[in-house]
PDB file of C-alpha atoms in Angstrom:
ATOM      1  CA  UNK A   1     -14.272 -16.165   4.488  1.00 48.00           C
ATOM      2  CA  UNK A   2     -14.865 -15.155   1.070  1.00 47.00           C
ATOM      3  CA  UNK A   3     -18.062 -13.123   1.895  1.00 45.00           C
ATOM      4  CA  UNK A   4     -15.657 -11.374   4.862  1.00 43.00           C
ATOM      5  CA  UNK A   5     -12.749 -10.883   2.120  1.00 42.00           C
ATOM      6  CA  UNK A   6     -15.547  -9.725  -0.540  1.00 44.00           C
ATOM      7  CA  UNK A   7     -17.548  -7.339   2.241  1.00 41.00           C
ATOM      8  CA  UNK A   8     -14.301  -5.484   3.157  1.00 45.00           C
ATOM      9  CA  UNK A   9     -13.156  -5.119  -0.899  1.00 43.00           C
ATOM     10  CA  UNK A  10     -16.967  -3.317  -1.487  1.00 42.00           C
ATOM     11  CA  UNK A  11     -16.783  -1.154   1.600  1.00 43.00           C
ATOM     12  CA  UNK A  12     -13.211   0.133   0.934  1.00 45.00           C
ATOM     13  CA  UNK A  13     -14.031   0.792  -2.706  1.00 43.00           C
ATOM     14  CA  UNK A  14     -16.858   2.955  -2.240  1.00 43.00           C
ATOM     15  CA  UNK A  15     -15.173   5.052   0.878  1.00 42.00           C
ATOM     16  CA  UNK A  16     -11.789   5.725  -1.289  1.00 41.00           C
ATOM     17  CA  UNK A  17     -14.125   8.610  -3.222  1.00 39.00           C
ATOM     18  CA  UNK A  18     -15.003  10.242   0.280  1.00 39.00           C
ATOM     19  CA  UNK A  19     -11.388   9.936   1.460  1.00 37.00           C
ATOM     20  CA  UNK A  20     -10.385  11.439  -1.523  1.00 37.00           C
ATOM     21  CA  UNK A  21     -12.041  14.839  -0.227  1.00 36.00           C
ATOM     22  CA  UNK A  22      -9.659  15.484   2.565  1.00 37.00           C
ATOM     23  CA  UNK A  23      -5.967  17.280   1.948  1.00 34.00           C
ATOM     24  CA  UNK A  24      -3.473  15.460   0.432  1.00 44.00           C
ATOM     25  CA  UNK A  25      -3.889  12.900  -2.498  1.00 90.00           C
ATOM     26  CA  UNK A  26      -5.262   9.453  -2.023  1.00 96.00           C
ATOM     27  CA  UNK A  27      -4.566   6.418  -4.227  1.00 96.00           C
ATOM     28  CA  UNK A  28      -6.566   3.259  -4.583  1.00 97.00           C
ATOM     29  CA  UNK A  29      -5.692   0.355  -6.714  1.00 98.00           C
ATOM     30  CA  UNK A  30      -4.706  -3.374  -6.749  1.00 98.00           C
ATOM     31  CA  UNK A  31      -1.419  -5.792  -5.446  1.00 98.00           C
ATOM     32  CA  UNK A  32      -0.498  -8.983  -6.915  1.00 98.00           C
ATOM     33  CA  UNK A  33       1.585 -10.914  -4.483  1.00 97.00           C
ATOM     34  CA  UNK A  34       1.607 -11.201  -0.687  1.00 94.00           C
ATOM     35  CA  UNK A  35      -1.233  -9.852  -0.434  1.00 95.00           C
ATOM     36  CA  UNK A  36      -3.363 -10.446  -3.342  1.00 97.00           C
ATOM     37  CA  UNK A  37      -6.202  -7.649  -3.266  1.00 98.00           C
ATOM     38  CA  UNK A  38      -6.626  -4.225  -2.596  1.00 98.00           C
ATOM     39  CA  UNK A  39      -4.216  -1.547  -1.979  1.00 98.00           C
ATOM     40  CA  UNK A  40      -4.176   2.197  -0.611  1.00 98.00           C
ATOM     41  CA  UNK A  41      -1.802   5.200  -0.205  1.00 98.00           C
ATOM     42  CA  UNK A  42      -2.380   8.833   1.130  1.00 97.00           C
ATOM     43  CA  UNK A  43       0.027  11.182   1.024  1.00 95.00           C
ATOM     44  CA  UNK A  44       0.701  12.917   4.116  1.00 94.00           C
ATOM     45  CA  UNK A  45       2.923  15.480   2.650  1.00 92.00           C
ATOM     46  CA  UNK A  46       5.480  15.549  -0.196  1.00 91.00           C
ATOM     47  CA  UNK A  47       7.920  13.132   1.399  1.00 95.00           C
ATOM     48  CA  UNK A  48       5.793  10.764   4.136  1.00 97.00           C
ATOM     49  CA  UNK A  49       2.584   8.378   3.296  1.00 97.00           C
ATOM     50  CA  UNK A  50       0.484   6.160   4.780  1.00 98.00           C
ATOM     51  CA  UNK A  51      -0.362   2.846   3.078  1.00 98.00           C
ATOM     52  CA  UNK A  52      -2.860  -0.531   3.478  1.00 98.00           C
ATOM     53  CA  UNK A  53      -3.730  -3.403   1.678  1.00 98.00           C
ATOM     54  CA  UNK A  54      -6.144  -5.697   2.494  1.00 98.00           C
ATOM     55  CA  UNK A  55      -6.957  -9.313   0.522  1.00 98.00           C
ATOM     56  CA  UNK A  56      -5.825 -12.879   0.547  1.00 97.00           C
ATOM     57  CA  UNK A  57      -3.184 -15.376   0.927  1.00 95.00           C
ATOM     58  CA  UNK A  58      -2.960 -18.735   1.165  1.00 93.00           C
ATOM     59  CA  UNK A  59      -6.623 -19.009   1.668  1.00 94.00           C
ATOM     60  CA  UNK A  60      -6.641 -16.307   4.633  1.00 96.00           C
ATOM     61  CA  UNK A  61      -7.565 -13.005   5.107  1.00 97.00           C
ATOM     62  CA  UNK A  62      -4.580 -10.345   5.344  1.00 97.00           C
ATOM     63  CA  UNK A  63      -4.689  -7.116   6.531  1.00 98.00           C
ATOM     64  CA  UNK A  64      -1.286  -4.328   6.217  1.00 98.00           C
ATOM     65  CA  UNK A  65      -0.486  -0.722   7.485  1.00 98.00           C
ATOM     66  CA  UNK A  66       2.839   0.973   6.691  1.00 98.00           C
ATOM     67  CA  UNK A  67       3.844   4.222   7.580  1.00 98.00           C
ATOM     68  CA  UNK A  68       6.095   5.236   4.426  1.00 98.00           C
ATOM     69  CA  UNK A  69       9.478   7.562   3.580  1.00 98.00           C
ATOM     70  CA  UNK A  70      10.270   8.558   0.299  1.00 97.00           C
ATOM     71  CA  UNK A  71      13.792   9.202  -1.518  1.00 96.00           C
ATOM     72  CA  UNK A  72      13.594  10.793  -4.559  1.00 92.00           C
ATOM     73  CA  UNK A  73      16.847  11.862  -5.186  1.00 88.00           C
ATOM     74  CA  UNK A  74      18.646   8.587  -4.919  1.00 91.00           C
ATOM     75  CA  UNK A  75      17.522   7.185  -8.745  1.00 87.00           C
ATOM     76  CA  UNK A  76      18.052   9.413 -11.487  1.00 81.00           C
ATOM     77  CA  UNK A  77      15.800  11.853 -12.631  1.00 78.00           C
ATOM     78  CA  UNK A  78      13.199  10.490 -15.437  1.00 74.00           C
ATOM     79  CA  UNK A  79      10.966  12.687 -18.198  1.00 76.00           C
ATOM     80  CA  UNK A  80       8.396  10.120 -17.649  1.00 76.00           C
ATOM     81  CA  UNK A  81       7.285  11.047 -14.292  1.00 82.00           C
ATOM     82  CA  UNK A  82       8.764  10.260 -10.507  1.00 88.00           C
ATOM     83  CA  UNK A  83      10.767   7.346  -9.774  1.00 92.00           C
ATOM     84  CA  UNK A  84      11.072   7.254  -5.337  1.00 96.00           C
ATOM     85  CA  UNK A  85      12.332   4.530  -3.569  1.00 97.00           C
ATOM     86  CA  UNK A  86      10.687   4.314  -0.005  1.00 98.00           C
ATOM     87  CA  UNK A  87      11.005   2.603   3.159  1.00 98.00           C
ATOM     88  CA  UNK A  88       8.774   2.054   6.290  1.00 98.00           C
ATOM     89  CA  UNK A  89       7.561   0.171   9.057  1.00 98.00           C
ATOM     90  CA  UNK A  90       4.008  -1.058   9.526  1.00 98.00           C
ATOM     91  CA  UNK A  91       1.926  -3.879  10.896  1.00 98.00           C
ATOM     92  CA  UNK A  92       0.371  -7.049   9.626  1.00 98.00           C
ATOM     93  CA  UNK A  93      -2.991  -9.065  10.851  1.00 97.00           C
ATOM     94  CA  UNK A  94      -3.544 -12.589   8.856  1.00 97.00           C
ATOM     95  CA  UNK A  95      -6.557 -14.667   9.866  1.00 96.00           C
ATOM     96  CA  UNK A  96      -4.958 -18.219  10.075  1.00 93.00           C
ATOM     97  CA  UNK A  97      -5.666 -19.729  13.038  1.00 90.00           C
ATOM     98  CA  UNK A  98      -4.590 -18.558  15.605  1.00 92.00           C
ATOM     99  CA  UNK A  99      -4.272 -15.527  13.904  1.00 94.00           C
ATOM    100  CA  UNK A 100      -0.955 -14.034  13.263  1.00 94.00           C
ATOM    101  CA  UNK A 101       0.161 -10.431  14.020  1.00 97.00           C
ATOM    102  CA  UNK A 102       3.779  -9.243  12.845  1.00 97.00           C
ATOM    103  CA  UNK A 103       5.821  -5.929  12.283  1.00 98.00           C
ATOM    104  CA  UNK A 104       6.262  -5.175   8.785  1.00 98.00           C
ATOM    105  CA  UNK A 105       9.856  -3.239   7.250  1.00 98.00           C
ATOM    106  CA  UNK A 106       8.891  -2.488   4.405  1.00 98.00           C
ATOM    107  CA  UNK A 107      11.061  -1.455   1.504  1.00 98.00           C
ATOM    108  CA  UNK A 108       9.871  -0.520  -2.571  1.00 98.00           C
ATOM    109  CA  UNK A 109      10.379   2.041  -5.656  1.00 97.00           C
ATOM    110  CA  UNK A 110       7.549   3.326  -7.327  1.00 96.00           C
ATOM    111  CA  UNK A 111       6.906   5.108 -10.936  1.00 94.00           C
ATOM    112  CA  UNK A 112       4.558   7.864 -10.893  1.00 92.00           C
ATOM    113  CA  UNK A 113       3.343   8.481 -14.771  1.00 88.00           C
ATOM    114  CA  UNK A 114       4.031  11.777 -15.657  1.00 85.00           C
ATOM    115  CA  UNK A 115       0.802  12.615 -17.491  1.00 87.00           C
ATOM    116  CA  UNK A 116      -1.923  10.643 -15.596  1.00 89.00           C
ATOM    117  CA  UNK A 117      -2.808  10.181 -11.888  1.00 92.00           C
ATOM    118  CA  UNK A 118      -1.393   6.933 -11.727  1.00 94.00           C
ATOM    119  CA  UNK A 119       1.674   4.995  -9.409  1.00 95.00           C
ATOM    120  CA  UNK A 120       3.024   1.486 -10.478  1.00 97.00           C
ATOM    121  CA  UNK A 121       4.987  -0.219  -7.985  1.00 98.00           C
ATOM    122  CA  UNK A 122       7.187  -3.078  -6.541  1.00 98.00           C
ATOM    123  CA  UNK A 123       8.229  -3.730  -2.590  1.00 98.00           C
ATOM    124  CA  UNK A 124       9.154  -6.432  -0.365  1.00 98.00           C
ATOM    125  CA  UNK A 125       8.431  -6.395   3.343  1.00 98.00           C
ATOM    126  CA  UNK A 126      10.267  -8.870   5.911  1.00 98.00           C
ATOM    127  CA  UNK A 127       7.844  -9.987   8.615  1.00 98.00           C
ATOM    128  CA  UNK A 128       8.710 -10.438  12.194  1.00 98.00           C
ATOM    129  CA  UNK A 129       6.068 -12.483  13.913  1.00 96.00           C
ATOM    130  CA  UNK A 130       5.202 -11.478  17.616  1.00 97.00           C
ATOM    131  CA  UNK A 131       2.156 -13.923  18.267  1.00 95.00           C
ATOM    132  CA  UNK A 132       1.018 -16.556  18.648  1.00 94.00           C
ATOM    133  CA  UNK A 133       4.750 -17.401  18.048  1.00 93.00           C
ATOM    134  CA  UNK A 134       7.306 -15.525  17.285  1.00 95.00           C
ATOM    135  CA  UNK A 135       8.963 -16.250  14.036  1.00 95.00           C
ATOM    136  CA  UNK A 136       9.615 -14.614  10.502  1.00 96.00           C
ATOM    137  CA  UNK A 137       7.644 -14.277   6.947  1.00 94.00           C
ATOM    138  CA  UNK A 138       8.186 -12.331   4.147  1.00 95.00           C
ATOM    139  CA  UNK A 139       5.934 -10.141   1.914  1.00 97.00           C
ATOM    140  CA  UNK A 140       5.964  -8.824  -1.656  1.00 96.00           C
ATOM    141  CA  UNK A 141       4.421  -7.494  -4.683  1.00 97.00           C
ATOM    142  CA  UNK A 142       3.756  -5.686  -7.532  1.00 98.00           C
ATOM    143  CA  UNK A 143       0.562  -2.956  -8.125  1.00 98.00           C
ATOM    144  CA  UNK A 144      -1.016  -0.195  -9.586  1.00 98.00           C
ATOM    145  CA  UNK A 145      -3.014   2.485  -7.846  1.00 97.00           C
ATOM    146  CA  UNK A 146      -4.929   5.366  -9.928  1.00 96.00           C
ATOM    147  CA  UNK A 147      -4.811   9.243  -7.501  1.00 95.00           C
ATOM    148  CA  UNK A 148      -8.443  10.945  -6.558  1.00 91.00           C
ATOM    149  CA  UNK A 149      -8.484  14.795  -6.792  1.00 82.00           C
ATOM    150  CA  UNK A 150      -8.844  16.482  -3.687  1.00 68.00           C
ATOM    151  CA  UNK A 151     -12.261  18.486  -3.576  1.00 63.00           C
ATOM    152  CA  UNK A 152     -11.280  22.098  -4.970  1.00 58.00           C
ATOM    153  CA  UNK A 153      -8.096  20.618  -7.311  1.00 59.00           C
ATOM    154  CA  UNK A 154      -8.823  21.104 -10.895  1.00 57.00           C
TER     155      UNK A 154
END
């Protein structure tokens, strides 16, 4: 499990620079919580995103997708960068056994530094568990992802 875990971590750490090429920005960085491992965002446009995370929890290997909207207007402006909250609805694969596969609603704010590429952020995500049984969970955490130029942006 840990060489599975470990595998994925190396192979999505050395595509992120590729992805980075294509239009749009790309973030890569870490989450502390529910998962505890990797995270990444790419922007779609200016108001809609597409985010994963992949690591661990309790001892098994979990996998998210959520397909974000932002709101920047509802928190007030700040000088020291962006301040969205966003909500979305994804998907979520953890490798218990049998292995569980839920709906994610997804809900966080994020601070985008003003001077460097980077995004700190908090969300929580209630689970709704389609198989093998149904049921709920809950997600959350805390992370920091650092933004790629796109090939051309100076």
């Amino acid at each position: 499990m840990r060489r599975l875990l470990f595998l994925s971590l190396l192979i999505a750490a050395s595509a992120a620079p590729a992805w980075a090429g294509q239009s749009g920005k790309l973030g890569a960085g870490v989450i502390l919580g529910v998962p505890f491992g990797a995270s990444a965002k790419y922007w779609v446009d200016e108001r809609y995103a597409a985010q994963a995370a992949m690591g661990v929890s309790d001892g098994n290997f979990v996998f998210s997708s959520d397909y974000l909207l932002h709101f920047d207007d509802v928190l007030p402006k700040r000088r020291a960068g962006r301040l969205p909250l966003y909500a979305g609805v994804g998907i979520k694969v953890k490798s218990e056994k049998p292995t569980f596969f839920g709906l994610r609603f997804i809900g966080g704010v994020s601070l985008f530094h003003s001077e460097k590429p980077l995004e700190f952020f908090a969300e929580v995500a209630p689970v709704l568990r389609l198989a093998p049984s149904e049921g709920a969970a809950f997600d959350g955490g805390v992370g920091l992802r650092y933004y790629f130029k796109s090939i051309g942006e100076k």
